[in-house]
Amino acid sequence: MSLNLFNELSGVLDKSQVFEPHASSPYLHDSTESRGMKGKADLIVLPGTLEEVQKVVAYAYDHDLPMTLRGGGTGYAGGAVPEGGLVICLEKMNKVCSVDPLQWRLQVEAGVSTRRVQTVCRENGLLYPPDPGAAEQSQIGGNLATNAGGPHTFKYGSTGKWVTGVEAVTGWGEKVSFGGGFRKDVAGLDLGSLLVGSEGTLGVITRVHLRAMPALEKRYPVVGWYKSLREGCEALDYVRASGIQPAVLEYLDEGCIKWTQLSGAMEGSQFMLLTEADGTGEEAWAGRGILIEAVSEGALRVDAPLEEVAIADLWRWREGVGLGLAARWGGKSSEDIVVPLDRVEEAIRRIPEIGLKYGLEACSFGHAGDGNLHATFLLDFNDPDALASSQEAAEELFAMAIEMEGSVSGEHGIGKVKNGQLQHQWNPASVRLAQEVKKTFDPKGLFNPGKKLA
Ligand SMILES: Cc1cc2nc3c(=O)[nH]c(=O)nc-3n(C[C@H](O)[C@H](O)[C@H](O)COP(=O)(O)OP(=O)(O)OC[C@H]3O[C@@H](n4cnc5c(N)ncnc54)[C@H](O)[C@@H]3O)c2cc1C
């Protein structure tokens, strides 16, 4: 880093908001660190206001400096891993600007954590349904930029569904803003939705208008354990045919059940289904009965806890699956492919076969109702051969998703990890159009260069 750059940028912002990263700085990696991914940057910049973001972007544009945009750094695609230039981190833009319980809406700066959005809503009698797994650390700007989902996406949709307006800073430091605190808007082109899932390639998201809904009275989970994948997938069909919309429809395959060794799992079962009925007390109770009936078809055992503590334990257990799998060999690489619902069973069967071909234990879990499968290869990250094999296995996995007319990513995005995969999934004209859109937002190609659309 040149001293000049530091001096000039500390003239644009306060000196305390600009610093040079040390070798082990957390700003140089995200959750792909466990795959050995680490970046480099000249300076870390922490703007605290829209105007400061504009100044930094304008400076970067004038000096041709690449910018890596960073929220909470929990991403699994390497999107926040820099390759030189500036890291613009939104952590200081963390104000909840307004909450209107009667209008079911709130307005927040991009650096507010997902958990805070959920909590503020709850405190105001509202529910903000998106529930990505790293809510304490992830920020709403990062959620928007990855269109993050979670188990309840099955009923309530991903982050983008809850956004009614977005403000951002694009090339040359220009502020743009689409939508707002109102619920319908067809006045212009839907440009705000281009920022949803943009992974920091179009500009810096600075402020978001979110909608919420009245808090639910009750949630009842229902869990089925099956002796084989076949029985488990039949139960999935029974749930879908049951006539109600469950809030979640999650699964664990045989490998997950076996290797996580989490207490409470049914020994000898090869498939687990987790579903949930929600709504008013009456609706949720009626839904619970219907789901128990559907899940019971062919099940070895059905668990339907009623106590709040037991329900919380069940969700904690579900959240521990990723860690439990990583503990087996010290690491894992977990992808997030999507397949059409009628190919879910075939995909779940083929994932361990792909792993086997590359000498890796592999399993899957995730959002069966959305066909969004966390295909997971278990490995020791200190073993370079295993790491290389997991990359080859992932390539084959993505090819499978495309062959099945699905997607290479349903949650984590493309980032750096899957760069180039979009070109396999989309035809050249579609990719070109996306690249032209990028050029319009970012004429010099300085926002997250080399990622997603490169
Ligand atoms: C334990 C764990 C569980 C997870 N579970 C889920 C899950 O259930 N569902 C899911 O979808 N994901 C999940 N993730 C992945 C991750 O949490 C989400 O992708 C999250 O939305 C990333 O938010 P972040 O603020 O950490 O973003 P970062 O990791 O900082 O960045 C992610 C991407 O967004 C861009 N970005 C960040 N902030 C901005 C901004 N203000 N403006 C423009 N671009 C920006 C970055 O450049 C990068 O490309 C999980 C991760 C972990 C570690």
PDB file of N, CA and C and ligand atoms in Angstrom, residues 31 69-76 79-80 90 110 132-134 138-139 141-143 145-146 148-150 199-200 203-205 411-412 448, ligand 1:
ATOM      1  N   SER A  31     -16.417 -17.070   5.116  1.00  0.00           N
ATOM      2  CA  SER A  31     -16.539 -18.457   5.600  1.00  0.00           C
ATOM      3  C   SER A  31     -15.829 -19.467   4.710  1.00  0.00           C
ATOM      4  N   LEU A  69     -16.827  -5.392  -1.505  1.00  0.00           N
ATOM      5  CA  LEU A  69     -17.828  -4.951  -0.544  1.00  0.00           C
ATOM      6  C   LEU A  69     -18.035  -6.057   0.470  1.00  0.00           C
ATOM      7  N   ARG A  70     -18.179  -5.625   1.717  1.00  0.00           N
ATOM      8  CA  ARG A  70     -18.207  -6.624   2.788  1.00  0.00           C
ATOM      9  C   ARG A  70     -19.299  -6.316   3.801  1.00  0.00           C
ATOM     10  N   GLY A  71     -20.089  -7.352   4.124  1.00  0.00           N
ATOM     11  CA  GLY A  71     -21.065  -7.256   5.198  1.00  0.00           C
ATOM     12  C   GLY A  71     -20.471  -7.911   6.433  1.00  0.00           C
ATOM     13  N   GLY A  72     -21.090  -9.018   6.856  1.00  0.00           N
ATOM     14  CA  GLY A  72     -20.600  -9.721   8.042  1.00  0.00           C
ATOM     15  C   GLY A  72     -19.516 -10.738   7.739  1.00  0.00           C
ATOM     16  N   GLY A  73     -19.216 -10.961   6.472  1.00  0.00           N
ATOM     17  CA  GLY A  73     -18.153 -11.911   6.102  1.00  0.00           C
ATOM     18  C   GLY A  73     -18.518 -13.365   6.378  1.00  0.00           C
ATOM     19  N   THR A  74     -19.818 -13.693   6.318  1.00  0.00           N
ATOM     20  CA  THR A  74     -20.220 -15.085   6.569  1.00  0.00           C
ATOM     21  C   THR A  74     -20.449 -15.854   5.275  1.00  0.00           C
ATOM     22  N   GLY A  75     -20.268 -15.207   4.146  1.00  0.00           N
ATOM     23  CA  GLY A  75     -20.582 -15.830   2.868  1.00  0.00           C
ATOM     24  C   GLY A  75     -19.773 -17.096   2.610  1.00  0.00           C
ATOM     25  N   TYR A  76     -20.384 -17.995   1.841  1.00  0.00           N
ATOM     26  CA  TYR A  76     -19.740 -19.267   1.517  1.00  0.00           C
ATOM     27  C   TYR A  76     -19.191 -19.294   0.086  1.00  0.00           C
ATOM     28  N   GLY A  79     -17.303 -14.187  -1.896  1.00  0.00           N
ATOM     29  CA  GLY A  79     -17.671 -12.889  -2.471  1.00  0.00           C
ATOM     30  C   GLY A  79     -17.020 -11.716  -1.753  1.00  0.00           C
ATOM     31  N   ALA A  80     -16.760 -11.860  -0.451  1.00  0.00           N
ATOM     32  CA  ALA A  80     -16.170 -10.751   0.314  1.00  0.00           C
ATOM     33  C   ALA A  80     -14.654 -10.899   0.455  1.00  0.00           C
ATOM     34  N   LEU A  90     -19.385  -2.440   5.729  1.00  0.00           N
ATOM     35  CA  LEU A  90     -20.558  -1.633   6.107  1.00  0.00           C
ATOM     36  C   LEU A  90     -20.862  -1.661   7.603  1.00  0.00           C
ATOM     37  N   ALA A 110     -27.564  -0.758   5.796  1.00  0.00           N
ATOM     38  CA  ALA A 110     -27.146  -2.069   5.286  1.00  0.00           C
ATOM     39  C   ALA A 110     -26.343  -2.886   6.292  1.00  0.00           C
ATOM     40  N   PRO A 132     -31.525 -16.943   7.441  1.00  0.00           N
ATOM     41  CA  PRO A 132     -30.242 -17.580   7.117  1.00  0.00           C
ATOM     42  C   PRO A 132     -29.466 -17.914   8.388  1.00  0.00           C
ATOM     43  N   GLY A 133     -28.619 -18.943   8.286  1.00  0.00           N
ATOM     44  CA  GLY A 133     -28.043 -19.563   9.475  1.00  0.00           C
ATOM     45  C   GLY A 133     -27.065 -18.749  10.309  1.00  0.00           C
ATOM     46  N   ALA A 134     -26.435 -17.738   9.761  1.00  0.00           N
ATOM     47  CA  ALA A 134     -25.410 -17.021  10.534  1.00  0.00           C
ATOM     48  C   ALA A 134     -25.933 -15.644  10.933  1.00  0.00           C
ATOM     49  N   SER A 138     -24.204 -12.044  10.048  1.00  0.00           N
ATOM     50  CA  SER A 138     -24.507 -11.542   8.696  1.00  0.00           C
ATOM     51  C   SER A 138     -25.284 -10.234   8.791  1.00  0.00           C
ATOM     52  N   GLN A 139     -25.132  -9.416   7.758  1.00  0.00           N
ATOM     53  CA  GLN A 139     -25.809  -8.114   7.736  1.00  0.00           C
ATOM     54  C   GLN A 139     -26.904  -8.135   6.678  1.00  0.00           C
ATOM     55  N   GLY A 141     -27.451  -6.030   4.382  1.00  0.00           N
ATOM     56  CA  GLY A 141     -26.896  -5.727   3.047  1.00  0.00           C
ATOM     57  C   GLY A 141     -26.324  -6.992   2.403  1.00  0.00           C
ATOM     58  N   GLY A 142     -25.628  -7.796   3.217  1.00  0.00           N
ATOM     59  CA  GLY A 142     -25.070  -9.058   2.710  1.00  0.00           C
ATOM     60  C   GLY A 142     -26.184 -10.042   2.360  1.00  0.00           C
ATOM     61  N   ASN A 143     -27.244 -10.048   3.187  1.00  0.00           N
ATOM     62  CA  ASN A 143     -28.390 -10.932   2.899  1.00  0.00           C
ATOM     63  C   ASN A 143     -29.033 -10.562   1.560  1.00  0.00           C
ATOM     64  N   ALA A 145     -27.550  -8.878  -0.872  1.00  0.00           N
ATOM     65  CA  ALA A 145     -26.589  -9.089  -1.965  1.00  0.00           C
ATOM     66  C   ALA A 145     -26.459 -10.567  -2.330  1.00  0.00           C
ATOM     67  N   THR A 146     -26.850 -11.465  -1.403  1.00  0.00           N
ATOM     68  CA  THR A 146     -26.822 -12.897  -1.736  1.00  0.00           C
ATOM     69  C   THR A 146     -28.237 -13.463  -1.859  1.00  0.00           C
ATOM     70  N   ALA A 148     -30.231 -14.134   0.524  1.00  0.00           N
ATOM     71  CA  ALA A 148     -30.115 -15.267   1.449  1.00  0.00           C
ATOM     72  C   ALA A 148     -31.485 -15.845   1.802  1.00  0.00           C
ATOM     73  N   GLY A 149     -31.476 -17.142   2.011  1.00  0.00           N
ATOM     74  CA  GLY A 149     -32.700 -17.847   2.423  1.00  0.00           C
ATOM     75  C   GLY A 149     -32.455 -18.582   3.722  1.00  0.00           C
ATOM     76  N   GLY A 150     -33.227 -19.599   3.952  1.00  0.00           N
ATOM     77  CA  GLY A 150     -33.101 -20.403   5.169  1.00  0.00           C
ATOM     78  C   GLY A 150     -34.241 -21.407   5.164  1.00  0.00           C
ATOM     79  N   GLU A 199     -24.343  -9.758  -5.298  1.00  0.00           N
ATOM     80  CA  GLU A 199     -23.049 -10.178  -4.709  1.00  0.00           C
ATOM     81  C   GLU A 199     -21.964  -9.100  -4.816  1.00  0.00           C
ATOM     82  N   GLY A 200     -22.373  -7.869  -4.601  1.00  0.00           N
ATOM     83  CA  GLY A 200     -21.388  -6.792  -4.561  1.00  0.00           C
ATOM     84  C   GLY A 200     -20.793  -6.431  -5.897  1.00  0.00           C
ATOM     85  N   GLY A 203     -22.742  -2.428  -6.986  1.00  0.00           N
ATOM     86  CA  GLY A 203     -22.614  -1.219  -6.182  1.00  0.00           C
ATOM     87  C   GLY A 203     -22.783  -1.557  -4.711  1.00  0.00           C
ATOM     88  N   VAL A 204     -22.650  -0.521  -3.885  1.00  0.00           N
ATOM     89  CA  VAL A 204     -22.731  -0.719  -2.430  1.00  0.00           C
ATOM     90  C   VAL A 204     -24.171  -0.491  -1.973  1.00  0.00           C
ATOM     91  N   ILE A 205     -24.799  -1.502  -1.426  1.00  0.00           N
ATOM     92  CA  ILE A 205     -26.145  -1.339  -0.856  1.00  0.00           C
ATOM     93  C   ILE A 205     -25.965  -0.606   0.479  1.00  0.00           C
ATOM     94  N   GLU A 411     -28.479 -20.449  -2.748  1.00  0.00           N
ATOM     95  CA  GLU A 411     -28.334 -19.619  -1.541  1.00  0.00           C
ATOM     96  C   GLU A 411     -27.021 -18.852  -1.481  1.00  0.00           C
ATOM     97  N   HIS A 412     -25.929 -19.521  -1.714  1.00  0.00           N
ATOM     98  CA  HIS A 412     -24.625 -18.915  -1.413  1.00  0.00           C
ATOM     99  C   HIS A 412     -24.123 -17.986  -2.512  1.00  0.00           C
ATOM    100  N   ASN A 448     -16.161  -5.647  -6.903  1.00  0.00           N
ATOM    101  CA  ASN A 448     -15.933  -7.098  -6.842  1.00  0.00           C
ATOM    102  C   ASN A 448     -15.475  -7.687  -8.179  1.00  0.00           C
TER     103      ASN A 448
HETATM  104  C1  LIG B   1     -22.980 -20.990   9.787  1.00  0.00           C
HETATM  105  C2  LIG B   1     -23.500 -20.390   8.505  1.00  0.00           C
HETATM  106  C3  LIG B   1     -24.805 -20.661   8.116  1.00  0.00           C
HETATM  107  C4  LIG B   1     -25.309 -20.102   6.944  1.00  0.00           C
HETATM  108  N1  LIG B   1     -26.592 -20.373   6.593  1.00  0.00           N
HETATM  109  C5  LIG B   1     -27.125 -19.813   5.480  1.00  0.00           C
HETATM  110  C6  LIG B   1     -28.483 -20.062   5.118  1.00  0.00           C
HETATM  111  O1  LIG B   1     -29.208 -20.753   5.819  1.00  0.00           O
HETATM  112  N2  LIG B   1     -28.936 -19.479   3.986  1.00  0.00           N
HETATM  113  C7  LIG B   1     -28.154 -18.672   3.211  1.00  0.00           C
HETATM  114  O2  LIG B   1     -28.643 -18.151   2.189  1.00  0.00           O
HETATM  115  N3  LIG B   1     -26.863 -18.440   3.510  1.00  0.00           N
HETATM  116  C8  LIG B   1     -26.336 -18.974   4.629  1.00  0.00           C
HETATM  117  N4  LIG B   1     -25.030 -18.733   4.966  1.00  0.00           N
HETATM  118  C9  LIG B   1     -24.212 -17.900   4.086  1.00  0.00           C
HETATM  119  C10 LIG B   1     -24.186 -16.399   4.515  1.00  0.00           C
HETATM  120  O3  LIG B   1     -24.477 -16.245   5.850  1.00  0.00           O
HETATM  121  C11 LIG B   1     -25.177 -15.605   3.744  1.00  0.00           C
HETATM  122  O4  LIG B   1     -24.842 -15.664   2.402  1.00  0.00           O
HETATM  123  C12 LIG B   1     -25.264 -14.120   4.168  1.00  0.00           C
HETATM  124  O5  LIG B   1     -26.338 -13.519   3.505  1.00  0.00           O
HETATM  125  C13 LIG B   1     -24.017 -13.308   3.901  1.00  0.00           C
HETATM  126  O6  LIG B   1     -24.146 -12.058   4.582  1.00  0.00           O
HETATM  127  P1  LIG B   1     -22.871 -11.257   5.065  1.00  0.00           P
HETATM  128  O7  LIG B   1     -23.338  -9.950   5.589  1.00  0.00           O
HETATM  129  O8  LIG B   1     -22.047 -12.080   5.955  1.00  0.00           O
HETATM  130  O9  LIG B   1     -22.166 -11.016   3.668  1.00  0.00           O
HETATM  131  P2  LIG B   1     -20.605 -11.174   3.227  1.00  0.00           P
HETATM  132  O10 LIG B   1     -20.148 -12.568   3.441  1.00  0.00           O
HETATM  133  O11 LIG B   1     -19.849 -10.083   3.866  1.00  0.00           O
HETATM  134  O12 LIG B   1     -20.760 -10.891   1.693  1.00  0.00           O
HETATM  135  C14 LIG B   1     -21.489 -11.748   0.859  1.00  0.00           C
HETATM  136  C15 LIG B   1     -21.595 -11.105  -0.528  1.00  0.00           C
HETATM  137  O13 LIG B   1     -22.412  -9.946  -0.471  1.00  0.00           O
HETATM  138  C16 LIG B   1     -21.685  -8.788  -0.866  1.00  0.00           C
HETATM  139  N5  LIG B   1     -22.087  -7.698   0.032  1.00  0.00           N
HETATM  140  C17 LIG B   1     -22.075  -7.701   1.386  1.00  0.00           C
HETATM  141  N6  LIG B   1     -22.563  -6.548   1.863  1.00  0.00           N
HETATM  142  C18 LIG B   1     -22.881  -5.795   0.784  1.00  0.00           C
HETATM  143  C19 LIG B   1     -23.430  -4.480   0.619  1.00  0.00           C
HETATM  144  N7  LIG B   1     -23.758  -3.704   1.647  1.00  0.00           N
HETATM  145  N8  LIG B   1     -23.618  -4.025  -0.648  1.00  0.00           N
HETATM  146  C20 LIG B   1     -23.310  -4.783  -1.715  1.00  0.00           C
HETATM  147  N9  LIG B   1     -22.790  -6.028  -1.611  1.00  0.00           N
HETATM  148  C21 LIG B   1     -22.580  -6.519  -0.384  1.00  0.00           C
HETATM  149  C22 LIG B   1     -20.226  -9.170  -0.758  1.00  0.00           C
HETATM  150  O14 LIG B   1     -19.430  -8.431  -1.663  1.00  0.00           O
HETATM  151  C23 LIG B   1     -20.266 -10.650  -1.088  1.00  0.00           C
HETATM  152  O15 LIG B   1     -20.253 -10.841  -2.472  1.00  0.00           O
HETATM  153  C24 LIG B   1     -24.500 -19.272   6.138  1.00  0.00           C
HETATM  154  C25 LIG B   1     -23.187 -18.994   6.539  1.00  0.00           C
HETATM  155  C26 LIG B   1     -22.691 -19.549   7.709  1.00  0.00           C
HETATM  156  C27 LIG B   1     -21.293 -19.222   8.104  1.00  0.00           C
END
